[in-house]
């Protein structure tokens, strides 16, 4: 005989058949799988390293574990010796275990952890002898993602790669600067495809080693400039490419003697120069030099960056020499055109007996313009004293005419 309770249970099973059938496949990550070990600063991911619970203390462990999303203290629960029990972190013991962060923020945190682990695997494949551990450099803030990191232990020395996801706050930058170890190389690796990390400023075309190359330019943020000034190796990543910045400074070549920068050559007078290996504080923009991403795990490959930046500096010197040569050619052509357009004066020959004497008051230019007939009728020059004592010819004719009138 069916009872009302039995019918109710059967109806609930019919209405919700998916609850009675477990899902088969890859288990989706939960917020209880990831925590931050505040003692070591490492990221504890029970999905990637389930055996890590064997060396970690159980329970709250004096507030050792904290949530990566909300920052609250977590509790590690679960026996170590039972294979059928999955260890996990939980927020509350006697209430519903739920992280107060929003579902969208939790999804962003999980994506950041997945991205960090993918980069770790890529670097481990490029350098098998390097030990890599995921860590947390700066914890989460309201609406600000936590800053994850990778710690590399290589024979050549330690390396810390800070990985901001989303906006990097001033407090997080202060935390990175305060907690850095000067004995290790410090990298801050931004995402090329993150709008908060990349501000495009066009491109610049250069010619190095007889090859044309286009380099992306960016406008760095105040935080990125601050990290670069603190001797951090600031860079960007684009899939398998590492983008190292150098400083670009706008310059105007000062004109020199016998150089003409007018007209169409005025644009050639404006150029840029490089500051490297780190961008200078007064750089107008940063250029990004592409290198293989594996250079992070193999510091010797960074020598290629130094060589490439040296080539850029040599290319700038070559551009200046070439443009100054063009300015000198333009000046020479301008002078030739002016000489051709200047009118020429015709010099007429003078008779031998009308040559100018040293005491003559007639200039050489007047003698040159004088006609041959006028030169033949002109009287012989006399000394200046005799010429002053003798009245001029027109005065004598005036006196002669006056005498005729009185008669």
mmCIF file with all atom_site columns, N, CA, C and O in Angstrom, residues 21-30 33 47 86:
data_model
loop_
_atom_site.group_PDB
_atom_site.id
_atom_site.type_symbol
_atom_site.label_atom_id
_atom_site.label_alt_id
_atom_site.label_comp_id
_atom_site.label_asym_id
_atom_site.label_entity_id
_atom_site.label_seq_id
_atom_site.pdbx_PDB_ins_code
_atom_site.Cartn_x
_atom_site.Cartn_y
_atom_site.Cartn_z
_atom_site.occupancy
_atom_site.B_iso_or_equiv
_atom_site.pdbx_formal_charge
_atom_site.auth_seq_id
_atom_site.auth_comp_id
_atom_site.auth_asym_id
_atom_site.auth_atom_id
_atom_site.pdbx_PDB_model_num
ATOM 1  N N  . UNK A 1 21 ? 21.415 11.112 -10.438 1.00 0.00 ? 21 UNK A N  1
ATOM 2  C CA . UNK A 1 21 ? 22.445 10.545 -11.303 1.00 0.00 ? 21 UNK A CA 1
ATOM 3  C C  . UNK A 1 21 ? 23.690 11.399 -11.190 1.00 0.00 ? 21 UNK A C  1
ATOM 4  O O  . UNK A 1 21 ? 23.660 12.599 -11.498 1.00 0.00 ? 21 UNK A O  1
ATOM 5  N N  . UNK A 1 22 ? 24.792 10.894 -10.705 1.00 0.00 ? 22 UNK A N  1
ATOM 6  C CA . UNK A 1 22 ? 26.021 11.681 -10.595 1.00 0.00 ? 22 UNK A CA 1
ATOM 7  C C  . UNK A 1 22 ? 26.600 11.991 -11.969 1.00 0.00 ? 22 UNK A C  1
ATOM 8  O O  . UNK A 1 22 ? 26.487 11.201 -12.912 1.00 0.00 ? 22 UNK A O  1
ATOM 9  N N  . UNK A 1 23 ? 27.255 13.164 -12.073 1.00 0.00 ? 23 UNK A N  1
ATOM 10 C CA . UNK A 1 23 ? 27.892 13.563 -13.322 1.00 0.00 ? 23 UNK A CA 1
ATOM 11 C C  . UNK A 1 23 ? 29.223 12.852 -13.477 1.00 0.00 ? 23 UNK A C  1
ATOM 12 O O  . UNK A 1 23 ? 29.971 12.695 -12.526 1.00 0.00 ? 23 UNK A O  1
ATOM 13 N N  . UNK A 1 24 ? 29.488 12.451 -14.713 1.00 0.00 ? 24 UNK A N  1
ATOM 14 C CA . UNK A 1 24 ? 30.721 11.753 -15.021 1.00 0.00 ? 24 UNK A CA 1
ATOM 15 C C  . UNK A 1 24 ? 31.590 12.683 -15.859 1.00 0.00 ? 24 UNK A C  1
ATOM 16 O O  . UNK A 1 24 ? 31.111 13.303 -16.808 1.00 0.00 ? 24 UNK A O  1
ATOM 17 N N  . UNK A 1 25 ? 32.843 12.771 -15.527 1.00 0.00 ? 25 UNK A N  1
ATOM 18 C CA . UNK A 1 25 ? 33.758 13.621 -16.278 1.00 0.00 ? 25 UNK A CA 1
ATOM 19 C C  . UNK A 1 25 ? 34.668 14.394 -15.349 1.00 0.00 ? 25 UNK A C  1
ATOM 20 O O  . UNK A 1 25 ? 34.812 14.071 -14.168 1.00 0.00 ? 25 UNK A O  1
ATOM 21 N N  . UNK A 1 26 ? 35.250 15.449 -15.864 1.00 0.00 ? 26 UNK A N  1
ATOM 22 C CA . UNK A 1 26 ? 36.212 16.238 -15.095 1.00 0.00 ? 26 UNK A CA 1
ATOM 23 C C  . UNK A 1 26 ? 35.477 17.055 -14.039 1.00 0.00 ? 26 UNK A C  1
ATOM 24 O O  . UNK A 1 26 ? 34.486 17.722 -14.314 1.00 0.00 ? 26 UNK A O  1
ATOM 25 N N  . UNK A 1 27 ? 35.970 16.992 -12.822 1.00 0.00 ? 27 UNK A N  1
ATOM 26 C CA . UNK A 1 27 ? 35.344 17.715 -11.731 1.00 0.00 ? 27 UNK A CA 1
ATOM 27 C C  . UNK A 1 27 ? 35.649 19.191 -11.841 1.00 0.00 ? 27 UNK A C  1
ATOM 28 O O  . UNK A 1 27 ? 36.794 19.593 -12.024 1.00 0.00 ? 27 UNK A O  1
ATOM 29 N N  . UNK A 1 28 ? 34.638 20.021 -11.761 1.00 0.00 ? 28 UNK A N  1
ATOM 30 C CA . UNK A 1 28 ? 34.826 21.456 -11.851 1.00 0.00 ? 28 UNK A CA 1
ATOM 31 C C  . UNK A 1 28 ? 35.492 21.971 -10.582 1.00 0.00 ? 28 UNK A C  1
ATOM 32 O O  . UNK A 1 28 ? 35.226 21.484 -9.487  1.00 0.00 ? 28 UNK A O  1
ATOM 33 N N  . UNK A 1 29 ? 36.354 22.963 -10.695 1.00 0.00 ? 29 UNK A N  1
ATOM 34 C CA . UNK A 1 29 ? 37.029 23.473 -9.508  1.00 0.00 ? 29 UNK A CA 1
ATOM 35 C C  . UNK A 1 29 ? 36.058 24.187 -8.582  1.00 0.00 ? 29 UNK A C  1
ATOM 36 O O  . UNK A 1 29 ? 35.137 24.873 -9.016  1.00 0.00 ? 29 UNK A O  1
ATOM 37 N N  . UNK A 1 30 ? 36.257 24.012 -7.294  1.00 0.00 ? 30 UNK A N  1
ATOM 38 C CA . UNK A 1 30 ? 35.453 24.667 -6.293  1.00 0.00 ? 30 UNK A CA 1
ATOM 39 C C  . UNK A 1 30 ? 36.329 25.632 -5.514  1.00 0.00 ? 30 UNK A C  1
ATOM 40 O O  . UNK A 1 30 ? 37.548 25.527 -5.500  1.00 0.00 ? 30 UNK A O  1
ATOM 41 N N  . UNK A 1 33 ? 38.904 24.226 -3.007  1.00 0.00 ? 33 UNK A N  1
ATOM 42 C CA . UNK A 1 33 ? 40.085 23.491 -3.453  1.00 0.00 ? 33 UNK A CA 1
ATOM 43 C C  . UNK A 1 33 ? 41.368 24.308 -3.367  1.00 0.00 ? 33 UNK A C  1
ATOM 44 O O  . UNK A 1 33 ? 42.455 23.740 -3.416  1.00 0.00 ? 33 UNK A O  1
ATOM 45 N N  . UNK A 1 47 ? 43.597 20.428 -6.233  1.00 0.00 ? 47 UNK A N  1
ATOM 46 C CA . UNK A 1 47 ? 43.323 19.733 -7.488  1.00 0.00 ? 47 UNK A CA 1
ATOM 47 C C  . UNK A 1 47 ? 44.618 19.285 -8.145  1.00 0.00 ? 47 UNK A C  1
ATOM 48 O O  . UNK A 1 47 ? 44.708 18.176 -8.684  1.00 0.00 ? 47 UNK A O  1
ATOM 49 N N  . UNK A 1 86 ? 37.839 13.103 0.157   1.00 0.00 ? 86 UNK A N  1
ATOM 50 C CA . UNK A 1 86 ? 38.586 14.180 -0.495  1.00 0.00 ? 86 UNK A CA 1
ATOM 51 C C  . UNK A 1 86 ? 38.792 15.322 0.484   1.00 0.00 ? 86 UNK A C  1
ATOM 52 O O  . UNK A 1 86 ? 37.820 15.871 1.015   1.00 0.00 ? 86 UNK A O  1
#
